Coordinates of C-alpha atoms and ligand atoms in Angstrom, one line a residue:
X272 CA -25.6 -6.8 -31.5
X273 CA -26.1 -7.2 -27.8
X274 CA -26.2 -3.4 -26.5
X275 CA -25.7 -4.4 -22.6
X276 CA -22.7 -3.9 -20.3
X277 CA -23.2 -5.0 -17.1
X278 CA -19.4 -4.0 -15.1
X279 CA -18.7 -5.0 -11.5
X280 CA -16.0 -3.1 -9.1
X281 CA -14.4 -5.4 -5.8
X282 CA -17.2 -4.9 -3.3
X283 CA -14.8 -3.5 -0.5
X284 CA -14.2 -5.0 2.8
X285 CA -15.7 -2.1 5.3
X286 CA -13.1 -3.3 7.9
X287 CA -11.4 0.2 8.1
X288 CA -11.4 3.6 6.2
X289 CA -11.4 3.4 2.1
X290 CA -7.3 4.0 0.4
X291 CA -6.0 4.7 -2.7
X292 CA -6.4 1.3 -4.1
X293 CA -10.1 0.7 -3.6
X294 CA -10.4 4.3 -5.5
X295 CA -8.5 2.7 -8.0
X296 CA -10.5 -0.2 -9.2
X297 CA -14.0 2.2 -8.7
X298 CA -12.3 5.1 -11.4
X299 CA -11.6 2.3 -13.9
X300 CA -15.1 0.8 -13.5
X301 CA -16.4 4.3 -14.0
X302 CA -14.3 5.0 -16.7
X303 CA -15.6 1.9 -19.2
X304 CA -18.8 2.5 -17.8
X305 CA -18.9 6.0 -19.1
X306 CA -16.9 5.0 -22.3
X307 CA -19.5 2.3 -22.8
X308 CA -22.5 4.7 -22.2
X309 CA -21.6 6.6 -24.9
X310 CA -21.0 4.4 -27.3
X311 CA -24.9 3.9 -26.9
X312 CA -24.9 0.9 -24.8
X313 CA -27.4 0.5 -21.8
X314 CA -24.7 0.0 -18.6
X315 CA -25.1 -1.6 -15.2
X316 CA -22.7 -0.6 -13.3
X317 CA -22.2 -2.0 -9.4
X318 CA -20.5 -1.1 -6.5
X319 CA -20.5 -1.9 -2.8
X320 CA -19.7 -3.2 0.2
X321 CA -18.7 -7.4 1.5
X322 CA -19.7 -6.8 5.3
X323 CA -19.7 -10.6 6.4
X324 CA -17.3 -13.1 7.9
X325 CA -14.5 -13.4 10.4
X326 CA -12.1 -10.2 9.6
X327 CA -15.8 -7.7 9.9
X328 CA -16.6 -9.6 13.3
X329 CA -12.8 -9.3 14.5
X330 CA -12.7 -5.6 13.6
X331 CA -16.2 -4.7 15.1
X332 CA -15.0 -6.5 17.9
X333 CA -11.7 -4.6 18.4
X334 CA -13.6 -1.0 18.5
X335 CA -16.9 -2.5 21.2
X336 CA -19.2 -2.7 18.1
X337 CA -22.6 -4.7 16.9
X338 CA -21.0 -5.5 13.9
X339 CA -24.1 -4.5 12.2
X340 CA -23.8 -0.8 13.0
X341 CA -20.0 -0.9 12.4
X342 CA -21.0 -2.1 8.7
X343 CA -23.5 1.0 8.6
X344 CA -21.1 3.1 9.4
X345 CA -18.2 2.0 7.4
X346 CA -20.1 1.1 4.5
X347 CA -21.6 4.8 4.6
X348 CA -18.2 6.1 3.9
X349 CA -17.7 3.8 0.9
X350 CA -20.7 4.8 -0.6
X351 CA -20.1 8.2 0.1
X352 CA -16.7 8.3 -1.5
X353 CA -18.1 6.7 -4.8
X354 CA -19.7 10.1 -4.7
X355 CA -16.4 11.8 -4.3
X356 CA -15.1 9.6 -7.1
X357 CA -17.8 10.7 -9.3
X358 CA -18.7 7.0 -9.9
X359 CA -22.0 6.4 -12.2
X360 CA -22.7 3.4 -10.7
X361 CA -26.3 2.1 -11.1
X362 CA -26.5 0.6 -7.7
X363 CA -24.4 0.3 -4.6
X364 CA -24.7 -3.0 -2.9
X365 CA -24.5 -4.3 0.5
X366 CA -23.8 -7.9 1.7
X367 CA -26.0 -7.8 4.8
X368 CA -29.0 -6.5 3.1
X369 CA -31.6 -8.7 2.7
X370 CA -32.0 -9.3 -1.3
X371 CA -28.3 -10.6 -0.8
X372 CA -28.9 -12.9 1.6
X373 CA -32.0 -14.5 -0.2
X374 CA -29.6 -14.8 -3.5
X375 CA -27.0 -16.6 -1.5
X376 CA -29.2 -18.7 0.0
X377 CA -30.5 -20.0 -3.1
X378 CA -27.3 -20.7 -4.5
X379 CA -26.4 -22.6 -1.7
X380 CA -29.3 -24.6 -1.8
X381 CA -28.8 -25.1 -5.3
X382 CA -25.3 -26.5 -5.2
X383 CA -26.6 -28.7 -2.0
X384 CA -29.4 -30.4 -3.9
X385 CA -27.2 -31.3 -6.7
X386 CA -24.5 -32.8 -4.5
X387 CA -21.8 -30.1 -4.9
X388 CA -21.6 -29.8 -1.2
X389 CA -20.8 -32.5 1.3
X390 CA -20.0 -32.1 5.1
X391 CA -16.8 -32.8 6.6
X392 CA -13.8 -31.6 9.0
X393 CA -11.4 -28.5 8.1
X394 CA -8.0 -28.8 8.9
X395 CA -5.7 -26.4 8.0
X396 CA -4.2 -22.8 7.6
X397 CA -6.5 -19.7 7.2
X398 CA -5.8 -16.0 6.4
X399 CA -8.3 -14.1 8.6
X400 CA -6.7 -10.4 6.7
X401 CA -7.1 -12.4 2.9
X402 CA -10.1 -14.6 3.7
X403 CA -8.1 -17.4 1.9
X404 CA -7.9 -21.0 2.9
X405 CA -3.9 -21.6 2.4
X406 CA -1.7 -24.7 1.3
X407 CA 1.5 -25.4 3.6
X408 CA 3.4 -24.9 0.2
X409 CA 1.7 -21.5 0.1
X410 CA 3.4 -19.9 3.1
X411 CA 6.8 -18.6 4.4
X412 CA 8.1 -17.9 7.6
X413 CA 8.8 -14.2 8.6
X414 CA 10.1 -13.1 12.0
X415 CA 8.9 -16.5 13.6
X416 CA 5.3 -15.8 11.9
X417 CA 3.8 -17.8 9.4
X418 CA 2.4 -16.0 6.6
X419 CA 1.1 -16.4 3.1
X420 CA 3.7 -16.4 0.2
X421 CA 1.3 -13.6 -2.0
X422 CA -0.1 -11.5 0.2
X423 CA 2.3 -11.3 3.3
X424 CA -1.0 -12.0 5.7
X425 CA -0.9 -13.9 8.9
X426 CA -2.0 -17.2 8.7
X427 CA -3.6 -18.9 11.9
X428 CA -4.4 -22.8 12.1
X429 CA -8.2 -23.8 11.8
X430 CA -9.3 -27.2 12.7
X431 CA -13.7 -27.6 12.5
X432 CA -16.6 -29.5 10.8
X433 CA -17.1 -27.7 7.3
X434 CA -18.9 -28.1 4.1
X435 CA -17.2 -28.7 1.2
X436 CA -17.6 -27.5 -2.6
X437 CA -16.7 -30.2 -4.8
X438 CA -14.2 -28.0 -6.4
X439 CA -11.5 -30.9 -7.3
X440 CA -14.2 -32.1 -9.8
X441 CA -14.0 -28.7 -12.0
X442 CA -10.8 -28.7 -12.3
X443 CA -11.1 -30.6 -16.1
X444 CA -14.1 -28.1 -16.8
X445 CA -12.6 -24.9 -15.7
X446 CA -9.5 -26.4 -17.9
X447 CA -11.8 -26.6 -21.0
X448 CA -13.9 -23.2 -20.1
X449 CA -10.4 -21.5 -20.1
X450 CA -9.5 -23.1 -23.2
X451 CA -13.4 -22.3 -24.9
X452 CA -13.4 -18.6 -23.6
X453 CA -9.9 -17.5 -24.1
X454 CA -10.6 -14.1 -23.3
X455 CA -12.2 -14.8 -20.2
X456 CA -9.0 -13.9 -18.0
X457 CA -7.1 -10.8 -18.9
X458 CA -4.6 -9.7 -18.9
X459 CA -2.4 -12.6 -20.7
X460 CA 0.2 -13.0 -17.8
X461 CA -2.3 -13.5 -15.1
X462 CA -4.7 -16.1 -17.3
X463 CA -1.4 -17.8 -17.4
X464 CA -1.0 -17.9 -13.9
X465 CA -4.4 -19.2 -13.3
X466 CA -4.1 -21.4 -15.9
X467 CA -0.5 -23.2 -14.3
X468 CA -2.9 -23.4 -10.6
X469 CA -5.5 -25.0 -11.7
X470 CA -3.0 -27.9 -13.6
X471 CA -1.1 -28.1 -10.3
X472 CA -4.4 -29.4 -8.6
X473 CA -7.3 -28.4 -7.1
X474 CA -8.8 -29.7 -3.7
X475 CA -12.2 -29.4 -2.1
X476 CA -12.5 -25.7 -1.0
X477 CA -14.0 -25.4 2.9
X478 CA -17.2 -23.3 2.5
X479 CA -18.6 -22.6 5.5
X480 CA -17.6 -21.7 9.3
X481 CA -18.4 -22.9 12.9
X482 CA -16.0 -20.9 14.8
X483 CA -18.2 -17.3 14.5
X484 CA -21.4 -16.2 13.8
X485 CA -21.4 -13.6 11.7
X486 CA -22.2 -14.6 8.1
X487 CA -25.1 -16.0 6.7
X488 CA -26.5 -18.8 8.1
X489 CA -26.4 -22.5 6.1
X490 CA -30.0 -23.1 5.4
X491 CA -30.2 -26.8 6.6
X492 CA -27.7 -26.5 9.2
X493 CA -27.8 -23.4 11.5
X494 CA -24.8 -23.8 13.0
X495 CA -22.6 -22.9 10.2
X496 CA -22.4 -19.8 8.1
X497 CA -21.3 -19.7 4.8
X498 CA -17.9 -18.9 3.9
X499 CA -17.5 -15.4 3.2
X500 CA -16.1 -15.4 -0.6
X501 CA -18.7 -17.7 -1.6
X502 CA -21.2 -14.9 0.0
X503 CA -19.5 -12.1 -1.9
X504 CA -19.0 -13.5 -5.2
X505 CA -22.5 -13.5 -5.4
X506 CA -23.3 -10.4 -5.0
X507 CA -22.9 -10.3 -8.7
X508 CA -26.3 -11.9 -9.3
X509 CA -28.4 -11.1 -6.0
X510 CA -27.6 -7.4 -7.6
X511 CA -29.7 -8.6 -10.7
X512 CA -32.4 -9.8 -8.6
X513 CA -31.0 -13.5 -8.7
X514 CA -32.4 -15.9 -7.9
X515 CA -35.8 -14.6 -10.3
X516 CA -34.3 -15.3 -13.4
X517 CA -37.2 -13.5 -15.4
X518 CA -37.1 -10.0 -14.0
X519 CA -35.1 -7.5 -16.7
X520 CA -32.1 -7.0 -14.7
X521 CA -31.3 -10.3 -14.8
X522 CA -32.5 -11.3 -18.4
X523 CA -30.3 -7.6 -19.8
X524 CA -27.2 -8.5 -17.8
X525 CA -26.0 -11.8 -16.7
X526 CA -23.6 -12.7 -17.6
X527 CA -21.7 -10.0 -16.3
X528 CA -19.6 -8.2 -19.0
X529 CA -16.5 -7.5 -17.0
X530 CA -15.5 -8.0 -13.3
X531 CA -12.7 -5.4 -12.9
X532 CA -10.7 -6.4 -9.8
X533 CA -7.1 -6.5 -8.3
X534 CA -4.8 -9.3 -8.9
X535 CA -4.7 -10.4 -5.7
X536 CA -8.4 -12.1 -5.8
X537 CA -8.1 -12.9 -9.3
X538 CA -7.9 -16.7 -7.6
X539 CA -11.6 -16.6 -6.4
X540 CA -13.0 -14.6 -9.4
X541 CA -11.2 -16.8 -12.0
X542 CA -11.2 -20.3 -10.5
X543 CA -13.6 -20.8 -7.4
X544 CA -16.4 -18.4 -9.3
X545 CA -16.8 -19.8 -12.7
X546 CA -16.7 -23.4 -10.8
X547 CA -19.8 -22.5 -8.2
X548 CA -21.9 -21.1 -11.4
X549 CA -20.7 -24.3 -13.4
X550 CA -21.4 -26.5 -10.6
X551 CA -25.2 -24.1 -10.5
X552 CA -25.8 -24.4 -14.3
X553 CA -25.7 -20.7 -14.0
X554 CA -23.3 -19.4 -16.9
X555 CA -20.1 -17.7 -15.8
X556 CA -19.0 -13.9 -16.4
X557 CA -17.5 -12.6 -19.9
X558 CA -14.2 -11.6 -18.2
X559 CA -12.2 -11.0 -15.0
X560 CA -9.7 -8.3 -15.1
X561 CA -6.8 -8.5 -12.6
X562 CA -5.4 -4.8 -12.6
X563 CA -2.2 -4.2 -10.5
X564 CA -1.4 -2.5 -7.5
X565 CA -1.4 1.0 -6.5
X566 CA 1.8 1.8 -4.5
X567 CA 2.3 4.8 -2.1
X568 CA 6.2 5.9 -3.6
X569 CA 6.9 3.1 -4.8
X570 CA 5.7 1.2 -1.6
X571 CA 3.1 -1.0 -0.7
X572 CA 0.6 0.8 1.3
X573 CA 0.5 -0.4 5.1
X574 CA -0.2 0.8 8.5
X575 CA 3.1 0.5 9.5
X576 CA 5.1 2.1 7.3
X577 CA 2.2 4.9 7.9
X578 CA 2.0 5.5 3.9
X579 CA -1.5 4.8 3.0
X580 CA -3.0 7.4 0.3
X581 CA -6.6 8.6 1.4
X582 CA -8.1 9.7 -1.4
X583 CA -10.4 11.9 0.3
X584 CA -7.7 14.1 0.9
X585 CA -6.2 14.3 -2.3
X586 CA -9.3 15.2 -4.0
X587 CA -9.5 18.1 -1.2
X588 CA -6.8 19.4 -2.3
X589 CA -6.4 18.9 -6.4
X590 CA -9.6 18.1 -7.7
X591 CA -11.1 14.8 -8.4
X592 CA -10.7 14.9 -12.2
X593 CA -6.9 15.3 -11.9
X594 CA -6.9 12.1 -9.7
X595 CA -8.9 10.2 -12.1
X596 CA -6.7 11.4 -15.1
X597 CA -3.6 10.4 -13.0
X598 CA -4.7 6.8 -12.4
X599 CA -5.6 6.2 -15.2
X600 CA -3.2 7.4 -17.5
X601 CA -0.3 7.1 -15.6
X602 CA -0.9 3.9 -14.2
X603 CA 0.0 1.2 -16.7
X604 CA -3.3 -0.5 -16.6
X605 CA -2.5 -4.0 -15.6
X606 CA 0.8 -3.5 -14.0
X607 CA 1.6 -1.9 -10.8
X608 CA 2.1 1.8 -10.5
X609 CA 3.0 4.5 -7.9
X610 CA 1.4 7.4 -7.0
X611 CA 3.5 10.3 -4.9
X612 CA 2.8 14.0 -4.8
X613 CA 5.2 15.2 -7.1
X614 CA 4.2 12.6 -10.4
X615 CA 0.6 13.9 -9.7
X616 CA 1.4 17.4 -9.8
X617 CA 3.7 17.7 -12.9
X618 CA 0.7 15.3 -14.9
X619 CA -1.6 18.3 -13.5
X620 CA 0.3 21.1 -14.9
X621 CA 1.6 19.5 -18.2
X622 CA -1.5 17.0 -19.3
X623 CA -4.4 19.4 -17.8
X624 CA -3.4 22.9 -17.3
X625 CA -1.0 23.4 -20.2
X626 CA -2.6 20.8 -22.5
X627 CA -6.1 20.6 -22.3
X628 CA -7.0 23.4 -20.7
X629 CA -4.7 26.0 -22.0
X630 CA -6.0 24.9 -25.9
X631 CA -10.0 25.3 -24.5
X632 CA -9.1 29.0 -23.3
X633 CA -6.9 30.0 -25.8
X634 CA -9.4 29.2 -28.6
X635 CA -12.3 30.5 -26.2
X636 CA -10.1 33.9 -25.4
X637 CA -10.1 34.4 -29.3
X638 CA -13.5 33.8 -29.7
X639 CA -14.7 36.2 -27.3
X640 CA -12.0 38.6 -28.7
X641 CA -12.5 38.3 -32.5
X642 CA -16.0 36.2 -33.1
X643 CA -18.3 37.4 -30.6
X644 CA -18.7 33.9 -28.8
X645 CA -19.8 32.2 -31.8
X646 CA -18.9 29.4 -33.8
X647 CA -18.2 30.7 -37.0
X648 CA -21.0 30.6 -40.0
X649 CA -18.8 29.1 -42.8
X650 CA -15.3 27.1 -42.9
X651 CA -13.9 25.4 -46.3
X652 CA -11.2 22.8 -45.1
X653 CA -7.8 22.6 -46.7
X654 CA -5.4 19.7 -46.5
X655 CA -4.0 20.7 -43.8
X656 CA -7.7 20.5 -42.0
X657 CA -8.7 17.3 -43.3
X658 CA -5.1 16.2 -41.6
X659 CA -5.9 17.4 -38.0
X660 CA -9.7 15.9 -38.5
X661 CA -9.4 12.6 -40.5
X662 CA -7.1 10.9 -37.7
X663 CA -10.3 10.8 -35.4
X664 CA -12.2 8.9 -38.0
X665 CA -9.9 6.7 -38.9
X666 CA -8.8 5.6 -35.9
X667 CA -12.7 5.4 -34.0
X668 CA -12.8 2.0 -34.5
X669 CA -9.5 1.4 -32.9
X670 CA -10.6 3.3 -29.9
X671 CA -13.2 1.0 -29.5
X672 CA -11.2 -2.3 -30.2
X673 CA -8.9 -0.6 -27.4
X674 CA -11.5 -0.7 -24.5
X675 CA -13.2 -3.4 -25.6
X676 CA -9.3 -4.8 -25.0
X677 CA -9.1 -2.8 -21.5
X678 CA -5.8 -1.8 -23.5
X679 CA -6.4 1.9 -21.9
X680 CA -3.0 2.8 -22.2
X681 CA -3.3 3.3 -26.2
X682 CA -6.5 4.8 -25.8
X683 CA -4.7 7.3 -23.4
X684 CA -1.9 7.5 -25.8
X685 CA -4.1 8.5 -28.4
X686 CA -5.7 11.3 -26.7
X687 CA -2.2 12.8 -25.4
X688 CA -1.0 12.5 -29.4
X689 CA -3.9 14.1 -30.7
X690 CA -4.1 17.4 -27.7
X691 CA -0.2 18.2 -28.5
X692 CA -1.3 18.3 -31.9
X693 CA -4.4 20.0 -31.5
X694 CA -2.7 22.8 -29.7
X695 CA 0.2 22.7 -32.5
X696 CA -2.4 23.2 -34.9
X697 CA -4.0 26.5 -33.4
X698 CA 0.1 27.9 -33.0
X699 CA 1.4 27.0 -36.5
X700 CA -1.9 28.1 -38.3
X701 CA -1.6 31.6 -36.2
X702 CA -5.0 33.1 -36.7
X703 CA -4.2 35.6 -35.3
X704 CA -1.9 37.0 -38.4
X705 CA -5.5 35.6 -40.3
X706 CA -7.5 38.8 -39.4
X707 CA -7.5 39.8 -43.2
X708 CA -9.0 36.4 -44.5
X709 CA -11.6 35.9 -42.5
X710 CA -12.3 32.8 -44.4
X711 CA -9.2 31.1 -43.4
X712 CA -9.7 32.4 -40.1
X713 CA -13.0 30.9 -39.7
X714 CA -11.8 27.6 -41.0
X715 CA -9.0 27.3 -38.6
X716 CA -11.6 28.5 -35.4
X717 CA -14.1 26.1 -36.9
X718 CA -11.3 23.1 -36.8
X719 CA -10.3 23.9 -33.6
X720 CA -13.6 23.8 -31.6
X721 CA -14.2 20.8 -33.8
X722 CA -11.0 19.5 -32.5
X723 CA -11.9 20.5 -28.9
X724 CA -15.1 18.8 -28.5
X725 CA -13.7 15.2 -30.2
X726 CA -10.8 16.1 -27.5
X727 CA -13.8 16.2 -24.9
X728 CA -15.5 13.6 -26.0
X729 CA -12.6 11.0 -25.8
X730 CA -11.7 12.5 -22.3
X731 CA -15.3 12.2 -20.8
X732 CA -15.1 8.9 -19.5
X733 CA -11.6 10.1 -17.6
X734 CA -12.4 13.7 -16.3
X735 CA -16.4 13.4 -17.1
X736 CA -16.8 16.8 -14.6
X737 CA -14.3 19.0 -16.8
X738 CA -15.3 17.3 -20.1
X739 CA -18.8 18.2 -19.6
X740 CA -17.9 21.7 -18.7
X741 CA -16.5 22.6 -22.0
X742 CA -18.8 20.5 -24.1
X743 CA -21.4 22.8 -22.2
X744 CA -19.9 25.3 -24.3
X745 CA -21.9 24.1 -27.5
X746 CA -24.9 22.8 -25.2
X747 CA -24.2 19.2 -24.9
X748 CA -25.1 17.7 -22.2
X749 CA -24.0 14.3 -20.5
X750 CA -27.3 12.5 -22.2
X751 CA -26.6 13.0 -25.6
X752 CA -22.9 12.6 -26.3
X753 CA -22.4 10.5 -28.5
X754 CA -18.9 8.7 -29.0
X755 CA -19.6 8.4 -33.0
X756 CA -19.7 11.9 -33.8
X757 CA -16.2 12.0 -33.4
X758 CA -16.2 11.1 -36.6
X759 CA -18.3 13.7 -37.8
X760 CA -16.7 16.8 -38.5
X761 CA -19.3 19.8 -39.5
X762 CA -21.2 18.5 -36.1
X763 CA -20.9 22.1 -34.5
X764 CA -23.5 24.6 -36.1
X765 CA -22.6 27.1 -38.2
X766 CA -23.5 30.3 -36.4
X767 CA -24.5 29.7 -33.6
X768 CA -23.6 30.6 -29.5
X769 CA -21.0 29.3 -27.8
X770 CA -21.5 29.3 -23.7
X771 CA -18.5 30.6 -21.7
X772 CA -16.4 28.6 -19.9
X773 CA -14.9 28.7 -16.3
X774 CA -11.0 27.5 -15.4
X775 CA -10.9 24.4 -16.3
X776 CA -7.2 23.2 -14.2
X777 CA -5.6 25.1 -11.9
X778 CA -1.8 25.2 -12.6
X779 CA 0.1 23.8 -9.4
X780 CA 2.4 26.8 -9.0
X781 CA 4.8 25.7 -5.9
X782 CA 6.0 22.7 -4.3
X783 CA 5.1 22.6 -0.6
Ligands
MSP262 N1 -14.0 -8.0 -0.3 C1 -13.1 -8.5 -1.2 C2 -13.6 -8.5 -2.6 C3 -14.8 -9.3 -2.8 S1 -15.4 -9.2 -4.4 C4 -16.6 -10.3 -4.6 C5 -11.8 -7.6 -1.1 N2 -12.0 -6.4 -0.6 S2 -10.8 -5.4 -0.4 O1 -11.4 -4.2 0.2 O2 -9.7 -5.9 0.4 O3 -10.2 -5.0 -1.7 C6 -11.0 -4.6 -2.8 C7 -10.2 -4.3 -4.0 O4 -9.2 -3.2 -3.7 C8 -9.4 -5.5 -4.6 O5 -9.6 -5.5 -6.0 C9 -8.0 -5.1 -4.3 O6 -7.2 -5.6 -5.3 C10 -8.0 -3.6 -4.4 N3 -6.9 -3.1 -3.7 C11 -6.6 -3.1 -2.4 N4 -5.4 -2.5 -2.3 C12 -4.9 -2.1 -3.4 C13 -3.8 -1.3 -3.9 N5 -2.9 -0.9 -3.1 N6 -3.8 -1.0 -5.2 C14 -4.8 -1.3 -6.1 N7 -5.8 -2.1 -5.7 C15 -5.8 -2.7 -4.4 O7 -10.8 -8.1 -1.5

């Protein structure tokens, strides 16, 4: 079995301060990375930043900046906050550095040699906000503005010599490679979507740009640089070292295993991507995945209504492992899903504080109390036991079926089941009335530790910083978790020290 995952985040327009939503689509590429880690596979995870084309120029513009240093500095704040967000990522990428630009340029020569690229005249609408070339059919009038249909974006009217990708003549292929890979666009609704645009008809896309400068440059024809998606996309291979096909990187992990974005450029990951690597004889990605939207109180984040969510902030004040559990449990991954103050801090104090963390220091308090911080030397497990342990066995293989699914929401499920009965468990088994068997009594310490590092194993990929801090408590480390041993249930031995633990979760005691 192939043992590589190579996952992609978005790399993020550095036009203005990272929000909620670009935190969003790095946690859940951190969390399969981490889930896929330790199910023993070798992960490449990437990040980064899409610094070229018309919307960078306009904003450097607006603030008096070389565009260059406005990327710097914008682009340091991204990479900085995938530090905030605990990311793993294996490499942080950056459109205007130089491998990039050598990757692009190959493919672009590529696709020009073999006649997927002809030169002619652009006439038409343009998104500057969206990047996104726009059919009349594809826009609506609001207050006297035009603007597009999806996105709500301005749309302004381009007329100019362009190159074109032949991307009418895919449209039978993409058809077929839809129909060959059906598991290449997830989830179901959106593949559906995609599927219905392609049918309607696709034209030529414009790929390159007269009007501005800053992009990089077509190779036979200086005074054009090349459309900024086209640029982007392919940071996916120039990150692999693309266009040397022999190095590891590349040879390990292309295709790419997942591309985890938003829905709203599902279009040019689903349909203009796999059409430029079809038309390059380069093999497309695995999967797309088009998650939904994070909204500010049930609002779309804007400027305007002066609601946008900087993470920076929340993680200031609650922690980042509390965010990360909050987006990705209570978000229904795939659909939209709201975020507001008071949702975030009642999922603190009933999934972390009373769940989670009150079964670690309960257990941990009776330990020190009654064991002298160590796991007990013997346990014989009744039926009741085998109950609380077997579900984690039989159900491993699910887990995995889940994320291989991205179906995180009964992965999530399963872990909120299995903490309320873990912490059920310790109160109906009452040790503490077992003082006088000290056989039971070690059985039922024995099952709950055991139960408490299957509980942190699962959670790792979610809260990885608190999850570590009480698998610390039998000395494993990040390196050698190891997803399978959930099923194993004499792991923890016999005997032996158990390291103290701090507060896990705060509980969020008032409202202001
Ligand atoms: N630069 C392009 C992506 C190029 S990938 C080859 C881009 N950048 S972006 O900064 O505008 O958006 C990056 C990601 O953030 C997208 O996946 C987008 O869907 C996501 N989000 C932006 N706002 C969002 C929310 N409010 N909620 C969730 N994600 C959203 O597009």
């Amino acid at each position: 079995m192939d043992k590589n995952f190579y996952i992609t985040t978005p790399i993020y327009y550095p036009s203005a301060k990272p929000h909620m939503g670009h935190a969003y689509s790095s946690i859940l590429a951190d969390f399969f990375a981490r889930f896929m880690r330790i199910q023993g596979y070798d992960v490449h995870f990437l990040t980064g930043t899409d610094e070229h084309g018309q919307k960078i120029q306009r904003a450097a513009e607006k603030e008096n900046k070389d565009p260059q240093l406005f990327c710097d500095e914008i682009s340091k704040i991204f990479s900085d906050l995938s530090k905030t967000l605990n990311l793993s990522n294996n490499d942080f990428i950056r459109t205007t550095e130089k491998r990039h630009k050598e990757s692009v340029t190959h493919l672009w020569n590529i696709l020009e040699k073999k006649k997927e690229i002809y030169l002619s005249k652009y006439s038409g609408w343009y998104s500057v906000s969206d990047e996104a070339f726009y059919n009349e059919d594809e826009l609506e009038e609001k207050n006297s503005i035009k603007v597009s249909k999806m996105s709500g974006s301005p749309v302004e009217w381009v007329e100019e010599e362009s190159y074109f990708f032949k991307l009418s003549k895919w449209q039978e292929p993409l058809l077929k490679f839809y129909a060959d890979n059906p598991n290449f666009i997830m989830p179901e609704s959106r593949k559906n979507e995609v599927i219905s645009f392609v049918k309607s008809g696709l034209k030529d896309l414009s790929v390159s740009r007269k009007s501005f400068s800053w992009g990089i440059k077509v190779p036979s024809n200086n005074e054009h640089v090349i459309y900024v998606w086209l640029d982007a996309l392919t940071n996916y291979l120039s990150a692999l070292n693309y266009p040397n096909k022999d190095n590891e990187l590349y040879k390990n992990f292309w295709p790419a295993s997942l591309h985890l974005i938003g829905k709203d450029i599902l279009r040019f990951h689903a349909v203009y991507w796999p059409a430029f690597l079809l038309a390059a004889d380069i093999i497309p990605p695995l999967r797309v995945y088009g998650h939904g939207w994070i909204l500010s109180n049930d609002e779309k984040m804007s400027k305007s209504k002066g609601n946008i969510l900087d993470p920076v902030q929340i993680i200031k004040k609650y922690g980042i492992d509390p965010l990360r559990y909050y987006l990705i449990k209570e978000v229904s991954f795939g659909n939209d899903g709201s975020i507001s103050k008071d949702k975030l801090e009642s999922c603190i104090n009933s999934d972390l504080a009373n769940n989670f963390g009150n079964l670690c220091q309960r257990v941990v308090a009776f330990i020190s109390k009654n064991l002298n911080m160590k796991i007990p030397s013997s346990h014989s497990f009744n039926d009741d036991d085998k109950k609380v342990l077997n579900i984690y066995k039989e159900n491993s293989t699910n887990l995995i079926n889940f994320i291989e699914n991205q179906d995180i929401n009964s992965y999530m499920n399963f872990i909120q089941e299995r903490l309320f009965s873990a912490n059920k468990y310790f109160n109906d088994q009452e040790p503490w009335n077992k003082k006088k068997d000290v056989q039971r009594l070690d059985t039922i310490i024995y099952v709950s530790l055991e139960l408490i590092r299957k509980l942190s194993i699962l959670l790792y990929p979610v809260i990885p910083d608190s999850s570590l801090k009480v698998l610390k408590m039998f000395n494993i480390t990040e390196k050698n978790i190891d997803f399978k041993s959930i099923s194993n249930h004499d792991f923890l031995k016999a005997s032996s020290d158990i390291n103290k633990i701090s507060i896990l979760f705060k509980k969020i005691e008032n409202n202001d």
